Amino acid sequence: MKKTITKLAIALSFATTVAAQAQSIVTFDTYTLSPNTYYQDNAGTDLTPPGGVKFEYGWNTAFGGYWESGTAYTNLNDTVNGSYTNLYGAITGSAFLGNNYATAHGGSVISFTNNTTAIAGFYITNTTYVWKTIKNGDSFSRKFGDTTGTGSGTSIAQGAYPDWFKVLVRGYRNGALLTDSIEFFLADYRFASNSNDYVLNNWQFVNCIALGQVDSINVELKSSDVGSFGMNTPAFFSMDNFATVSTVGIKELSNASNISLFPNPAKEYCILNYESANVTTVNVSVADITGKEVQQHNIQTVSGTNQLKLTTEALESGVYFVTITDNDASKTIKLIKL
């Protein structure tokens, strides 16, 4: 019961931050699936659940047929089998909310039927296969943080491997790659203290609002464990509750090029610079990666250059999103707190 309440609290917190926009939550619960199974389609049919989002799915008919690429929905609850025979199961053993969730290959493409869409984000976790491999290593992949060079790694005389495993979300608009991208770590062993090392084993929200309006995204996986043929860490992740926001009636600030944050990354503070053409009130909201608002400010601007000092000293290290709203216009900037 406590787990369910926590999930609902997170979901409601995120929904509040985008309530002023037309938000759509895409789940995989509309698909009928027998308990503890997963989607297989020999024709390679893409997933198009209600909500205007298409998840590409690839099936290769060679060698008796196998899932080659893209996204498949599942409700597997296997958190024990950490081998390649369990490609679909999430380490959580269940969906974020509801019955079904999705597991995807690295490099999966997700597109949107509405050309006025911004991706708010989605919930993510490791698969059981990936989690077990990172924690234990195998004949192909290194145990993260190891000092003996298990698997494909080469031993380091002093200290453990500063390993990491992450997703990189890249946005596209009209076929062109956008300059910004979203980075989220599924495992991180780079900390000075080993006690801070982690491999994600619960659902966490990946905030993608900083990408702005997109017509598709590519979710790429990267790892510190790389061999002669590429990444050794299994290239899979699980996701659920994919949220989009319609940008109809919402435009970016016309003078967005004159909005900046410095320093960024920030330690104790950063300065928001905003040039206004007239006297108006601007709302500034700072949200963490789960969508929870941690700061809110109203600026009474003057004509010309305006500045707001954002105190960041009390914020935990990580990624935040600063959204500036002026009447019906908005702009979001990613802020990194050191």
Tab-separated table of C-alpha atoms in Angstrom:
chain	number	residue	atom	x	y	z
A	1	MET	CA	0.000	0.000	0.000
A	2	LYS	CA	2.826	2.407	0.895
A	3	LYS	CA	4.469	1.762	-2.487
A	4	THR	CA	1.234	2.624	-4.317
A	5	ILE	CA	0.752	5.852	-2.333
A	6	THR	CA	4.315	6.931	-3.113
A	7	LYS	CA	3.826	6.305	-6.828
A	8	LEU	CA	0.564	8.260	-6.859
A	9	ALA	CA	2.184	11.147	-5.007
A	10	ILE	CA	4.968	11.336	-7.591
A	11	ALA	CA	2.504	11.153	-10.468
A	12	LEU	CA	0.280	13.866	-8.994
A	13	SER	CA	3.304	16.081	-8.319
A	14	PHE	CA	4.361	15.860	-11.946
A	15	ALA	CA	0.829	16.373	-13.258
A	16	THR	CA	0.530	19.611	-11.265
A	17	THR	CA	3.544	21.143	-13.015
A	18	VAL	CA	1.983	20.689	-16.474
A	19	ALA	CA	-1.676	21.136	-15.552
A	20	ALA	CA	-1.907	24.373	-17.550
A	21	GLN	CA	-1.085	22.458	-20.734
A	22	ALA	CA	-2.940	19.713	-22.599
A	23	GLN	CA	-1.189	16.681	-21.181
A	24	SER	CA	-1.628	13.085	-22.369
A	25	ILE	CA	-0.379	10.018	-20.471
A	26	VAL	CA	0.296	7.023	-22.718
A	27	THR	CA	0.295	3.601	-21.057
A	28	PHE	CA	0.305	0.043	-22.364
A	29	ASP	CA	-2.697	-1.152	-20.359
A	30	THR	CA	-5.059	-0.974	-23.339
A	31	TYR	CA	-3.316	-4.052	-24.766
A	32	THR	CA	-4.663	-7.452	-23.747
A	33	LEU	CA	-1.888	-9.650	-22.415
A	34	SER	CA	-1.907	-12.930	-20.511
A	35	PRO	CA	-0.271	-12.744	-17.069
A	36	ASN	CA	3.534	-12.930	-16.975
A	37	THR	CA	3.995	-12.725	-20.762
A	38	TYR	CA	5.154	-10.269	-23.414
A	39	TYR	CA	4.334	-8.980	-26.913
A	40	GLN	CA	5.591	-10.917	-29.925
A	41	ASP	CA	4.529	-10.169	-33.477
A	42	ASN	CA	6.109	-11.953	-36.431
A	43	ALA	CA	4.986	-9.176	-38.777
A	44	GLY	CA	6.928	-6.520	-36.835
A	45	THR	CA	3.849	-4.397	-36.141
A	46	ASP	CA	4.605	-1.083	-34.396
A	47	LEU	CA	2.831	-0.222	-31.142
A	48	THR	CA	0.233	2.563	-31.392
A	49	PRO	CA	-1.549	2.833	-28.029
A	50	PRO	CA	-4.114	5.645	-27.583
A	51	GLY	CA	-2.473	9.043	-27.161
A	52	GLY	CA	-0.849	9.786	-30.522
A	53	VAL	CA	2.494	8.043	-29.867
A	54	LYS	CA	4.020	5.323	-32.065
A	55	PHE	CA	6.647	2.947	-30.649
A	56	GLU	CA	8.600	1.282	-33.434
A	57	TYR	CA	8.955	-2.511	-33.182
A	58	GLY	CA	11.237	-4.745	-35.239
A	59	TRP	CA	11.019	-8.530	-35.687
A	60	ASN	CA	13.641	-10.510	-37.604
A	61	THR	CA	12.366	-13.719	-39.229
A	62	ALA	CA	15.818	-15.318	-39.448
A	63	PHE	CA	16.870	-18.179	-37.137
A	64	GLY	CA	13.280	-18.939	-36.198
A	65	GLY	CA	12.458	-15.293	-35.507
A	66	TYR	CA	13.545	-12.904	-32.766
A	67	TRP	CA	12.823	-9.430	-31.367
A	68	GLU	CA	15.383	-7.287	-33.163
A	69	SER	CA	14.659	-3.680	-32.244
A	70	GLY	CA	12.234	-1.168	-30.794
A	71	THR	CA	9.671	-1.457	-28.012
A	72	ALA	CA	7.541	-4.360	-26.750
A	73	TYR	CA	4.904	-4.315	-24.018
A	74	THR	CA	5.024	-6.865	-21.208
A	75	ASN	CA	3.854	-7.711	-17.708
A	76	LEU	CA	6.664	-10.104	-16.772
A	77	ASN	CA	7.378	-10.205	-13.029
A	78	ASP	CA	10.682	-12.138	-13.161
A	79	THR	CA	13.281	-10.384	-10.982
A	80	VAL	CA	15.476	-13.495	-10.581
A	81	ASN	CA	16.571	-14.635	-14.055
A	82	GLY	CA	19.398	-12.304	-15.055
A	83	SER	CA	20.339	-13.995	-18.322
A	84	TYR	CA	19.569	-13.227	-21.969
A	85	THR	CA	16.587	-15.596	-21.744
A	86	ASN	CA	14.818	-12.862	-19.759
A	87	LEU	CA	14.969	-9.900	-22.125
A	88	TYR	CA	11.594	-8.357	-21.251
A	89	GLY	CA	11.328	-8.350	-17.446
A	90	ALA	CA	11.868	-5.184	-15.374
A	91	ILE	CA	13.819	-5.379	-12.114
A	92	THR	CA	10.805	-3.805	-10.357
A	93	GLY	CA	8.722	-6.883	-11.167
A	94	SER	CA	5.724	-4.717	-12.078
A	95	ALA	CA	4.556	-1.647	-13.982
A	96	PHE	CA	4.826	1.867	-12.558
A	97	LEU	CA	1.025	1.985	-12.481
A	98	GLY	CA	-1.418	-0.492	-13.961
A	99	ASN	CA	-0.701	-3.951	-15.375
A	100	ASN	CA	1.535	-3.584	-18.436
A	101	TYR	CA	4.760	-1.718	-19.044
A	102	ALA	CA	7.249	-1.657	-21.936
A	103	THR	CA	10.797	-2.877	-22.465
A	104	ALA	CA	12.896	-1.466	-25.286
A	105	HIS	CA	16.181	-1.892	-27.106
A	106	GLY	CA	18.727	0.906	-27.027
A	107	GLY	CA	18.230	3.124	-30.055
A	108	SER	CA	14.451	2.742	-29.984
A	109	VAL	CA	12.550	5.350	-31.980
A	110	ILE	CA	9.336	6.878	-30.613
A	111	SER	CA	7.355	9.225	-32.857
A	112	PHE	CA	4.290	11.448	-32.502
A	113	THR	CA	1.306	11.757	-34.813
A	114	ASN	CA	0.638	15.347	-33.680
A	115	ASN	CA	3.223	17.822	-34.977
A	116	THR	CA	2.609	20.170	-32.033
A	117	THR	CA	3.851	17.784	-29.347
A	118	ALA	CA	6.397	18.227	-26.591
A	119	ILE	CA	7.490	15.212	-24.584
A	120	ALA	CA	7.068	15.842	-20.872
A	121	GLY	CA	8.910	12.630	-19.975
A	122	PHE	CA	8.474	9.004	-18.957
A	123	TYR	CA	9.225	6.608	-16.106
A	124	ILE	CA	12.214	4.325	-16.499
A	125	THR	CA	14.004	1.466	-14.745
A	126	ASN	CA	16.516	-1.277	-15.511
A	127	THR	CA	15.557	-4.673	-16.813
A	128	THR	CA	16.366	-7.693	-14.646
A	129	TYR	CA	18.901	-8.839	-17.267
A	130	VAL	CA	20.758	-5.513	-17.175
A	131	TRP	CA	20.561	-5.098	-13.395
A	132	LYS	CA	21.966	-8.575	-12.706
A	133	THR	CA	24.706	-8.154	-15.318
A	134	ILE	CA	25.861	-4.826	-13.870
A	135	LYS	CA	25.825	-6.177	-10.324
A	136	ASN	CA	27.501	-9.535	-11.043
A	137	GLY	CA	29.145	-9.404	-14.464
A	138	ASP	CA	29.196	-12.335	-16.881
A	139	SER	CA	31.430	-13.850	-19.548
A	140	PHE	CA	30.843	-10.849	-21.809
A	141	SER	CA	30.153	-7.870	-19.523
A	142	ARG	CA	32.122	-6.434	-16.622
A	143	LYS	CA	30.823	-6.306	-13.070
A	144	PHE	CA	30.514	-2.574	-12.406
A	145	GLY	CA	33.026	-1.167	-9.927
A	146	ASP	CA	35.162	-4.307	-10.106
A	147	THR	CA	38.942	-4.172	-9.633
A	148	THR	CA	39.764	-7.578	-11.084
A	149	GLY	CA	38.645	-7.105	-14.683
A	150	THR	CA	35.847	-9.674	-14.772
A	151	GLY	CA	34.309	-10.294	-18.139
A	152	SER	CA	35.796	-8.180	-20.936
A	153	GLY	CA	37.460	-5.550	-18.749
A	154	THR	CA	41.139	-4.992	-18.026
A	155	SER	CA	42.061	-4.824	-14.341
A	156	ILE	CA	43.020	-1.525	-12.719
A	157	ALA	CA	45.741	-1.715	-10.101
A	158	GLN	CA	44.270	0.906	-7.789
A	159	GLY	CA	40.599	1.652	-7.240
A	160	ALA	CA	37.467	0.362	-8.910
A	161	TYR	CA	36.208	1.060	-12.403
A	162	PRO	CA	34.321	4.393	-12.471
A	163	ASP	CA	31.506	2.680	-14.353
A	164	TRP	CA	28.223	4.121	-15.597
A	165	PHE	CA	25.212	3.168	-17.722
A	166	LYS	CA	22.866	5.842	-19.072
A	167	VAL	CA	20.130	6.741	-21.522
A	168	LEU	CA	20.529	9.651	-23.905
A	169	VAL	CA	17.227	11.021	-25.243
A	170	ARG	CA	17.623	12.938	-28.506
A	171	GLY	CA	14.797	14.901	-30.083
A	172	TYR	CA	14.013	15.454	-33.767
A	173	ARG	CA	11.856	18.066	-35.450
A	174	ASN	CA	11.060	17.876	-39.169
A	175	GLY	CA	13.764	15.238	-39.486
A	176	ALA	CA	16.467	17.470	-38.002
A	177	LEU	CA	18.334	16.563	-34.809
A	178	LEU	CA	17.807	19.139	-32.042
A	179	THR	CA	20.842	20.566	-30.284
A	180	ASP	CA	19.697	19.695	-26.756
A	181	SER	CA	19.489	16.179	-25.322
A	182	ILE	CA	18.456	14.563	-22.025
A	183	GLU	CA	20.886	12.390	-20.046
A	184	PHE	CA	19.745	9.993	-17.320
A	185	PHE	CA	21.931	7.471	-15.451
A	186	LEU	CA	20.574	3.974	-14.891
A	187	ALA	CA	23.746	3.040	-12.993
A	188	ASP	CA	26.548	5.234	-11.667
A	189	TYR	CA	29.781	4.140	-9.979
A	190	ARG	CA	31.751	7.375	-10.415
A	191	PHE	CA	31.332	8.708	-6.871
A	192	ALA	CA	34.260	9.340	-4.543
A	193	SER	CA	32.547	7.179	-1.921
A	194	ASN	CA	31.500	3.669	-2.976
A	195	SER	CA	28.495	3.973	-0.675
A	196	ASN	CA	26.905	6.313	-3.247
A	197	ASP	CA	27.224	3.851	-6.145
A	198	TYR	CA	23.887	2.605	-7.454
A	199	VAL	CA	22.090	0.540	-10.072
A	200	LEU	CA	18.513	1.761	-10.472
A	201	ASN	CA	15.973	-0.803	-9.238
A	202	ASN	CA	12.820	1.350	-9.007
A	203	TRP	CA	10.816	3.607	-11.305
A	204	GLN	CA	12.229	7.116	-11.813
A	205	PHE	CA	10.933	9.967	-13.971
A	206	VAL	CA	13.022	11.208	-16.922
A	207	ASN	CA	12.068	14.858	-17.459
A	208	CYS	CA	12.302	15.657	-21.194
A	209	ILE	CA	10.455	18.977	-21.343
A	210	ALA	CA	13.684	20.839	-22.168
A	211	LEU	CA	13.683	19.188	-25.623
A	212	GLY	CA	10.729	21.366	-26.588
A	213	GLN	CA	8.524	20.556	-29.569
A	214	VAL	CA	9.511	17.306	-31.293
A	215	ASP	CA	8.056	14.895	-33.825
A	216	SER	CA	10.193	11.931	-32.706
A	217	ILE	CA	12.832	10.911	-30.192
A	218	ASN	CA	15.613	8.344	-30.145
A	219	VAL	CA	16.498	6.704	-26.808
A	220	GLU	CA	20.139	5.675	-26.994
A	221	LEU	CA	22.005	3.610	-24.381
A	222	LYS	CA	25.654	4.164	-23.463
A	223	SER	CA	27.983	2.410	-21.027
A	224	SER	CA	31.523	2.686	-19.702
A	225	ASP	CA	31.989	-1.028	-20.472
A	226	VAL	CA	32.884	-1.020	-24.160
A	227	GLY	CA	34.705	-3.721	-26.143
A	228	SER	CA	35.936	-4.243	-29.688
A	229	PHE	CA	32.384	-4.682	-30.996
A	230	GLY	CA	30.743	-1.856	-29.044
A	231	MET	CA	28.935	-1.708	-25.713
A	232	ASN	CA	29.223	-4.839	-23.559
A	233	THR	CA	26.414	-3.946	-21.149
A	234	PRO	CA	23.074	-5.374	-22.433
A	235	ALA	CA	21.252	-2.640	-24.349
A	236	PHE	CA	17.761	-2.747	-22.806
A	237	PHE	CA	15.608	-0.614	-20.500
A	238	SER	CA	12.004	-0.636	-19.255
A	239	MET	CA	9.592	2.315	-19.314
A	240	ASP	CA	6.017	3.270	-18.457
A	241	ASN	CA	3.580	6.226	-18.333
A	242	PHE	CA	4.847	8.159	-21.337
A	243	ALA	CA	3.668	11.775	-21.019
A	244	THR	CA	3.275	14.284	-23.848
A	245	VAL	CA	2.131	17.902	-23.838
A	246	SER	CA	0.346	19.661	-26.689
A	247	THR	CA	1.975	22.958	-27.590
A	248	VAL	CA	-1.117	24.293	-29.377
A	249	GLY	CA	-1.683	27.834	-28.093
A	250	ILE	CA	1.691	27.834	-26.342
A	251	LYS	CA	4.615	29.530	-28.033
A	252	GLU	CA	8.187	30.046	-26.971
A	253	LEU	CA	9.160	33.515	-25.781
A	254	SER	CA	9.845	35.638	-28.830
A	255	ASN	CA	13.131	36.856	-27.358
A	256	ALA	CA	14.229	33.387	-26.214
A	257	SER	CA	17.726	33.999	-27.547
A	258	ASN	CA	18.104	36.673	-24.876
A	259	ILE	CA	17.330	34.294	-22.005
A	260	SER	CA	20.320	32.721	-20.277
A	261	LEU	CA	21.491	31.129	-17.029
A	262	PHE	CA	24.995	31.694	-15.694
A	263	PRO	CA	26.880	29.937	-14.248
A	264	ASN	CA	25.481	26.643	-15.476
A	265	PRO	CA	26.428	24.189	-13.954
A	266	ALA	CA	25.882	26.066	-10.700
A	267	LYS	CA	26.940	25.533	-7.089
A	268	GLU	CA	25.570	28.229	-4.759
A	269	TYR	CA	23.574	30.358	-7.195
A	270	CYS	CA	22.973	31.231	-10.827
A	271	ILE	CA	21.745	34.378	-12.557
A	272	LEU	CA	18.770	34.305	-14.902
A	273	ASN	CA	19.079	37.030	-17.535
A	274	TYR	CA	15.907	37.995	-19.371
A	275	GLU	CA	15.414	40.813	-21.849
A	276	SER	CA	11.886	42.239	-21.968
A	277	ALA	CA	10.361	44.487	-24.588
A	278	ASN	CA	7.943	46.019	-22.079
A	279	VAL	CA	6.826	46.048	-18.452
A	280	THR	CA	5.192	42.747	-17.569
A	281	THR	CA	5.124	39.941	-14.994
A	282	VAL	CA	7.170	36.814	-15.695
A	283	ASN	CA	6.755	33.577	-13.743
A	284	VAL	CA	9.879	31.508	-13.101
A	285	SER	CA	9.533	27.914	-11.914
A	286	VAL	CA	12.366	25.540	-10.985
A	287	ALA	CA	11.490	21.820	-11.045
A	288	ASP	CA	13.553	18.741	-10.282
A	289	ILE	CA	13.833	15.734	-12.567
A	290	THR	CA	10.635	14.178	-11.149
A	291	GLY	CA	8.661	17.288	-12.108
A	292	LYS	CA	8.341	18.546	-8.511
A	293	GLU	CA	8.513	22.339	-8.252
A	294	VAL	CA	11.277	23.359	-5.837
A	295	GLN	CA	11.248	27.127	-6.434
A	296	GLN	CA	8.763	29.653	-7.794
A	297	HIS	CA	9.336	33.356	-8.504
A	298	ASN	CA	7.393	36.237	-10.060
A	299	ILE	CA	9.466	38.927	-11.781
A	300	GLN	CA	8.044	42.387	-12.396
A	301	THR	CA	10.147	43.160	-15.450
A	302	VAL	CA	11.210	46.477	-16.882
A	303	SER	CA	11.830	47.324	-20.495
A	304	GLY	CA	15.313	46.076	-21.266
A	305	THR	CA	17.531	43.640	-19.377
A	306	ASN	CA	16.226	41.955	-16.207
A	307	GLN	CA	18.048	39.665	-13.790
A	308	LEU	CA	16.946	37.171	-11.153
A	309	LYS	CA	19.333	35.463	-8.739
A	310	LEU	CA	18.354	31.834	-8.156
A	311	THR	CA	19.817	30.395	-4.956
A	312	THR	CA	20.830	26.787	-5.608
A	313	GLU	CA	23.015	26.046	-2.591
A	314	ALA	CA	20.300	24.042	-0.781
A	315	LEU	CA	19.400	21.965	-3.851
A	316	GLU	CA	20.743	18.443	-4.172
A	317	SER	CA	23.186	17.789	-6.995
A	318	GLY	CA	21.460	16.834	-10.217
A	319	VAL	CA	19.420	18.121	-13.154
A	320	TYR	CA	16.716	20.788	-12.801
A	321	PHE	CA	14.496	22.638	-15.258
A	322	VAL	CA	13.931	26.383	-15.136
A	323	THR	CA	10.731	27.417	-16.928
A	324	ILE	CA	10.040	31.083	-17.698
A	325	THR	CA	6.425	31.940	-18.546
A	326	ASP	CA	5.235	35.259	-19.962
A	327	ASN	CA	1.447	35.309	-20.508
A	328	ASP	CA	0.886	32.500	-23.054
A	329	ALA	CA	4.572	32.035	-23.917
A	330	SER	CA	7.141	29.810	-22.220
A	331	LYS	CA	10.771	28.720	-22.361
A	332	THR	CA	12.497	25.911	-20.441
A	333	ILE	CA	16.229	25.752	-19.750
A	334	LYS	CA	18.080	22.806	-18.237
A	335	LEU	CA	20.078	23.650	-15.097
A	336	ILE	CA	22.756	21.388	-13.635
A	337	LYS	CA	23.436	21.704	-9.896
A	338	LEU	CA	26.925	20.575	-8.854
